[in-house]
Amino acid sequence: MILQALSQLYDRLKDDPENYQIPRHGHSFQQISFVVVLHPDGSLFEIQDARISNSKNKLRNIEIEVLGETKSSGSGLNPCFLWDQSTYLLGKRVPEKPEKYANDRFQAFKDKHIALEAEIDDRDFSTVCHFLNQWTPSRCAEYPILDELKTGFGVFKIIGAKYYVHQTAKIENWWQEKLADTSMPSSPSPKPIQAPSQVPCLVTGQQAPYARLHPKIKGVWNAQSSGAPLISFNEKAYESFGKSNDQGANAPVSKTIACNYASALNALLKNPKHNFHLGDTTVVFWTETPTTFENSFSGIVNDIQDKTQRQQIENLLKSISTGKQYNEFQEEQHTDFFMLGLAPNKSRISIRFFHHTSIADILSKLHAHHKALKIIKEFSEPTKKGKVDLDFPPIWMILRETARESKDIPPLLSGTLLRAIFQGTNYPEALFAIIIRRMHADRNINYIRAAMLKAILIRNHNYTITTMIDKKNTEPAYLSGRLFATLEKTQEDALKNLNSGLRDKYYSSASATPASVFPRILRLFPHHLAKIESKPIKIFLEKIVEEILSKVSASEGFPVQLNLQEQGLFAIGYYHQRRDFFTKKDHQEKPESQIAKADSKEA
Amino acid sequence: MKPSIQLKISGDYACFTRPEMKVERVSYDVLTPSAARGILEAIYWKPQIRWIIDSITVLKPIQFTNIRRNEIANKIPTNTVKSVMKATNKEFPHLDVTQHRQQRAALILREVAYVIQAHLCILDRRLEPDGPELPKNEAAGKHLAMFKRRAQKGQVFHQPYLGCREFPAHFELIETDELILAHETFQDTTKELGYMLHDIEFDQNRQTKEVKDATAHFFKATLINGTLKVPDTLPFPIQSKHP
């Protein structure tokens, strides 16, 4: 399914060269750091540093399309064709290895090219061969630039020519012909393999020669930087049917399909419009045909503030919140939408999830998620520091609330949360437990945490919770939360400028065991109340406490213990009541000055 | 009348691994015919018969989950074991697990339930190697009766599993002729599953049982109204043990 979807994507991408970099068959894009410039007679002119400085003034390699696939990893000799590291190209010594190491590699590189000189019969190629013949590795010492470049790749160029040697027309043609009959691996394998036989490909079902080694995927976060294959059988335990050393035969995929899906996936990973990170997962997504939805989607998950896309993203978000399909998306509704999550695992890439549905379905799932999350905001206008609560908190923001530092965010949670949102299934319970735990630890009950708790309680446990404060709710946990917020507000109003108030000292115990804590803090209430100068506020706060207490005593008093879900309800009650205090009311129950002062303390 | 049966399978987890994602396992969406055959063979099998799967009905919606397992990278070579058996090698074959640890992630199915419809194919009409040859219907009837008895009692050769041995399967024989419908979410839908593993053809030496080669065969799988119809004929011939 996955390979099939990707190879279909390839057909779409290869017709769009300005947006997607798809290398031609038998080619790949590599990062090049230097160019070996030769005179027409084969002598060395100079070794040019090919890197260019980017916007941050750091030197970056340039990307060029070269002949052959990405270099395979491993300690064997595997010279590439007309491009390679300086060890292969020039015999440059590697610090920890003996001289023989570099010499062997240079020899292998030289032999490979000289052997093909007669066959290719091109003037520029012969120049390169001539150079390789007369070059001695010890001369590398004359070029200190090579020390700086270390393991970078280099290509050849003849002085005065516009293109690199491997881009010459004659060499290109020869390469294409070579590809047509057998596979030309950039790395000759240690054992000679027979030409791969025709087997049914498991993607197309047709007979075709299978790919022994699959091309590598680059751009997955925290995976091997040189690229890791999606499909590989690199240890004995992974092989079946006795097909050892013949890796690809364990899962026959035709060479063209292997090339196609890898190119498509690499192109998606390079284009920031098509991918985003979440925890340790790199997620790529695409639609069957180019759509506006595809363009705006990354805005939702990443909250990209790209001005040009702002309007499109706004439209998308509006259609999500109202649940109605906006006009732009009307035609695209039934287009297929694919999402693939990839995670690194040592030298391989594992698949976290694969989701295939229609755009209409995704919109409705996002709408459901948004509806569950909706709760009154803490900061609807940006504060002095620019902090504002968003209608659609991006997923990374939700996950950020689960740990003190981003590196402590549990990695598996991102995949499960993403799946829950896009498949409309229950949210992960672990998320609920973690948020409650964080609230106990740092006593910060903010918009995102309250919103997520509300969403989980609504979807997983069928609670009905309102967006704003619900004065008719008689759940003991909810009432306890409201009461706690009121008592805290009283203390704040009475004793301004507190270092550690009620929340810091008592939140944990109050939310877990209300019956033992509330009698104690209620005893402080009249004292705090007495200290408040303004009579209207006194009456206002007293009324709220009375109202809550009467409801609590009507239902068997304070609960002895609150389980996890009830603790969540406590937090939501607390949050609702607190928001209620800081919302300007039309009929002035509180003087303006008090509200303004409280607002500044909150911000 | 075809000697066919209906068996209901269920389990907490399942992993019908795709051959191409075998290292970091990714499961197919639905029970594969070869896994179904494995379950039936765990309940009852003799070399004289072969189970052929007709169709698979999905009873629960398709849900995935991620797990990670610690496994090892190497195998003890069979030749080492053989040489120890023949006493040419005195050293006991061993594998130091701590040197070869590998952690493998897997994308597996959760809470699965299927109904398998399959029939028997008689390869050898004798019930015993030196017994008389029975008429076809009688042989089929006897084998089928043995299967039904065992399935009713819950008798198995080994615990049937859903793709990997770590995921045991619970089974229940469906006696009546009623047609079990797929889960309601599959009503009036057609889902393309791509190419799915049909079965594996083993090229086996009759005498020494040595497997010379194994080829995987695929078929285009479509889930119509929640039922996966498996092609009637196997893409390779099956031979009985005796000529």
CSV table of N, CA, C and O in Angstrom, one decimal, chain A residues 328-372:
chain,number,residue,atom,x,y,z
A,328,GLU,N,-13.4,26.8,-1.5
A,328,GLU,CA,-12.1,26.3,-2.2
A,328,GLU,C,-12.0,24.8,-2.1
A,328,GLU,O,-11.5,24.1,-2.9
A,329,PHE,N,-12.5,24.3,-0.9
A,329,PHE,CA,-12.2,22.8,-0.7
A,329,PHE,C,-13.4,22.0,-1.2
A,329,PHE,O,-13.4,20.8,-1.2
A,330,GLN,N,-14.4,22.7,-1.8
A,330,GLN,CA,-15.6,21.9,-2.3
A,330,GLN,C,-15.1,20.9,-3.3
A,330,GLN,O,-15.5,19.8,-3.3
A,331,GLU,N,-14.4,21.4,-4.3
A,331,GLU,CA,-14.0,20.5,-5.4
A,331,GLU,C,-13.0,19.5,-5.0
A,331,GLU,O,-12.9,18.4,-5.6
A,332,GLU,N,-12.2,19.8,-4.0
A,332,GLU,CA,-11.1,18.9,-3.6
A,332,GLU,C,-11.6,17.8,-2.7
A,332,GLU,O,-10.8,17.0,-2.3
A,333,GLN,N,-12.8,18.0,-2.2
A,333,GLN,CA,-13.3,17.1,-1.1
A,333,GLN,C,-12.9,15.6,-1.2
A,333,GLN,O,-12.6,15.0,-0.3
A,334,HIS,N,-13.1,15.1,-2.4
A,334,HIS,CA,-12.9,13.7,-2.5
A,334,HIS,C,-11.5,13.2,-2.9
A,334,HIS,O,-11.3,12.0,-3.2
A,335,THR,N,-10.6,14.2,-3.0
A,335,THR,CA,-9.2,13.8,-3.4
A,335,THR,C,-8.6,13.0,-2.3
A,335,THR,O,-8.9,13.2,-1.1
A,336,ASP,N,-7.8,12.0,-2.6
A,336,ASP,CA,-7.2,11.2,-1.6
A,336,ASP,C,-6.1,11.9,-0.9
A,336,ASP,O,-5.3,12.7,-1.5
A,337,PHE,N,-6.0,11.7,0.4
A,337,PHE,CA,-5.0,12.3,1.2
A,337,PHE,C,-4.2,11.2,1.9
A,337,PHE,O,-4.7,10.3,2.4
A,338,PHE,N,-2.8,11.3,1.8
A,338,PHE,CA,-2.0,10.3,2.4
A,338,PHE,C,-1.1,11.0,3.5
A,338,PHE,O,-0.6,12.1,3.3
A,339,MET,N,-0.9,10.2,4.6
A,339,MET,CA,0.0,10.7,5.6
A,339,MET,C,0.9,9.5,6.1
A,339,MET,O,0.4,8.5,6.4
A,340,LEU,N,2.2,9.7,6.1
A,340,LEU,CA,3.1,8.6,6.5
A,340,LEU,C,4.1,9.1,7.5
A,340,LEU,O,4.7,10.2,7.4
A,341,GLY,N,4.1,8.4,8.6
A,341,GLY,CA,5.0,8.8,9.7
A,341,GLY,C,6.2,7.9,9.8
A,341,GLY,O,6.1,6.7,9.8
A,342,LEU,N,7.4,8.5,9.7
A,342,LEU,CA,8.7,7.7,9.7
A,342,LEU,C,9.5,8.0,11.0
A,342,LEU,O,9.5,9.2,11.4
A,343,ALA,N,10.1,7.0,11.6
A,343,ALA,CA,10.9,7.2,12.7
A,343,ALA,C,12.2,6.5,12.6
A,343,ALA,O,12.3,5.5,11.9
A,344,PRO,N,13.3,7.1,13.1
A,344,PRO,CA,14.6,6.4,12.9
A,344,PRO,C,14.8,5.3,13.9
A,344,PRO,O,14.2,5.3,15.0
A,345,ASN,N,15.5,4.3,13.5
A,345,ASN,CA,15.8,3.2,14.4
A,345,ASN,C,17.2,2.7,14.0
A,345,ASN,O,17.3,1.8,13.1
A,346,LYS,N,18.2,3.2,14.6
A,346,LYS,CA,19.6,2.8,14.3
A,346,LYS,C,19.8,3.2,12.8
A,346,LYS,O,19.6,4.3,12.3
A,347,SER,N,20.3,2.2,12.0
A,347,SER,CA,20.6,2.5,10.6
A,347,SER,C,19.4,2.2,9.7
A,347,SER,O,19.6,2.0,8.5
A,348,ARG,N,18.2,2.1,10.3
A,348,ARG,CA,17.1,1.9,9.4
A,348,ARG,C,16.0,2.9,9.7
A,348,ARG,O,16.1,3.7,10.6
A,349,ILE,N,14.9,2.9,8.9
A,349,ILE,CA,13.8,3.7,9.1
A,349,ILE,C,12.6,2.9,9.4
A,349,ILE,O,12.3,2.0,8.6
A,350,SER,N,11.9,3.1,10.5
A,350,SER,CA,10.7,2.3,10.7
A,350,SER,C,9.4,3.2,10.4
A,350,SER,O,9.5,4.4,10.5
A,351,ILE,N,8.4,2.5,10.1
A,351,ILE,CA,7.1,3.2,9.8
A,351,ILE,C,6.3,3.3,11.0
A,351,ILE,O,5.9,2.3,11.6
A,352,ARG,N,6.0,4.6,11.5
A,352,ARG,CA,5.1,4.7,12.6
A,352,ARG,C,3.7,4.6,12.3
A,352,ARG,O,2.9,4.0,13.1
A,353,PHE,N,3.2,5.2,11.2
A,353,PHE,CA,1.8,5.0,10.8
A,353,PHE,C,1.7,5.4,9.3
A,353,PHE,O,2.5,6.0,8.8
A,354,PHE,N,0.6,4.9,8.8
A,354,PHE,CA,0.3,5.3,7.4
A,354,PHE,C,-1.2,5.5,7.3
A,354,PHE,O,-2.0,4.6,7.7
A,355,HIS,N,-1.6,6.7,6.9
A,355,HIS,CA,-3.1,7.0,6.9
A,355,HIS,C,-3.5,7.4,5.5
A,355,HIS,O,-2.8,8.3,4.9
A,356,HIS,N,-4.6,6.8,5.1
A,356,HIS,CA,-5.0,7.1,3.7
A,356,HIS,C,-6.5,7.4,3.8
A,356,HIS,O,-7.3,6.5,4.1
A,357,THR,N,-6.9,8.6,3.4
A,357,THR,CA,-8.3,8.9,3.5
A,357,THR,C,-8.6,10.1,2.5
A,357,THR,O,-7.7,10.4,1.7
A,358,SER,N,-9.8,10.6,2.6
A,358,SER,CA,-10.1,11.7,1.7
A,358,SER,C,-10.0,13.1,2.4
A,358,SER,O,-10.0,13.1,3.7
A,359,ILE,N,-9.9,14.1,1.7
A,359,ILE,CA,-9.8,15.5,2.3
A,359,ILE,C,-11.0,15.8,3.2
A,359,ILE,O,-10.9,16.3,4.3
A,360,ALA,N,-12.2,15.4,2.7
A,360,ALA,CA,-13.4,15.7,3.4
A,360,ALA,C,-13.3,15.0,4.8
A,360,ALA,O,-13.7,15.6,5.8
A,361,ASP,N,-12.8,13.8,4.8
A,361,ASP,CA,-12.7,13.1,6.1
A,361,ASP,C,-11.7,13.8,7.0
A,361,ASP,O,-12.0,13.9,8.2
A,362,ILE,N,-10.6,14.2,6.5
A,362,ILE,CA,-9.6,14.9,7.4
A,362,ILE,C,-10.2,16.2,8.0
A,362,ILE,O,-10.1,16.5,9.1
A,363,LEU,N,-11.0,16.9,7.1
A,363,LEU,CA,-11.6,18.2,7.6
A,363,LEU,C,-12.5,17.9,8.7
A,363,LEU,O,-12.6,18.6,9.7
A,364,SER,N,-13.3,16.8,8.6
A,364,SER,CA,-14.3,16.5,9.6
A,364,SER,C,-13.6,16.0,10.9
A,364,SER,O,-14.1,16.4,12.0
A,365,LYS,N,-12.5,15.3,10.7
A,365,LYS,CA,-11.8,14.9,12.0
A,365,LYS,C,-11.2,16.0,12.7
A,365,LYS,O,-11.2,16.1,13.9
A,366,LEU,N,-10.7,17.0,11.9
A,366,LEU,CA,-10.1,18.2,12.5
A,366,LEU,C,-11.2,19.0,13.2
A,366,LEU,O,-10.9,19.5,14.3
A,367,HIS,N,-12.3,19.0,12.6
A,367,HIS,CA,-13.4,19.8,13.2
A,367,HIS,C,-13.8,19.1,14.5
A,367,HIS,O,-14.1,19.8,15.5
A,368,ALA,N,-13.9,17.8,14.5
A,368,ALA,CA,-14.3,17.1,15.8
A,368,ALA,C,-13.2,17.4,16.9
A,368,ALA,O,-13.6,17.6,18.0
A,369,HIS,N,-12.0,17.4,16.5
A,369,HIS,CA,-10.9,17.7,17.4
A,369,HIS,C,-11.0,19.1,18.0
A,369,HIS,O,-10.9,19.3,19.2
A,370,HIS,N,-11.3,20.0,17.1
A,370,HIS,CA,-11.4,21.4,17.5
A,370,HIS,C,-12.6,21.6,18.5
A,370,HIS,O,-12.5,22.3,19.5
A,371,LYS,N,-13.7,20.9,18.1
A,371,LYS,CA,-14.9,21.1,19.0
A,371,LYS,C,-14.6,20.5,20.4
A,371,LYS,O,-15.0,21.1,21.4
A,372,ALA,N,-13.9,19.4,20.5
A,372,ALA,CA,-13.6,18.8,21.8
A,372,ALA,C,-12.7,19.8,22.6
A,372,ALA,O,-12.8,19.9,23.8
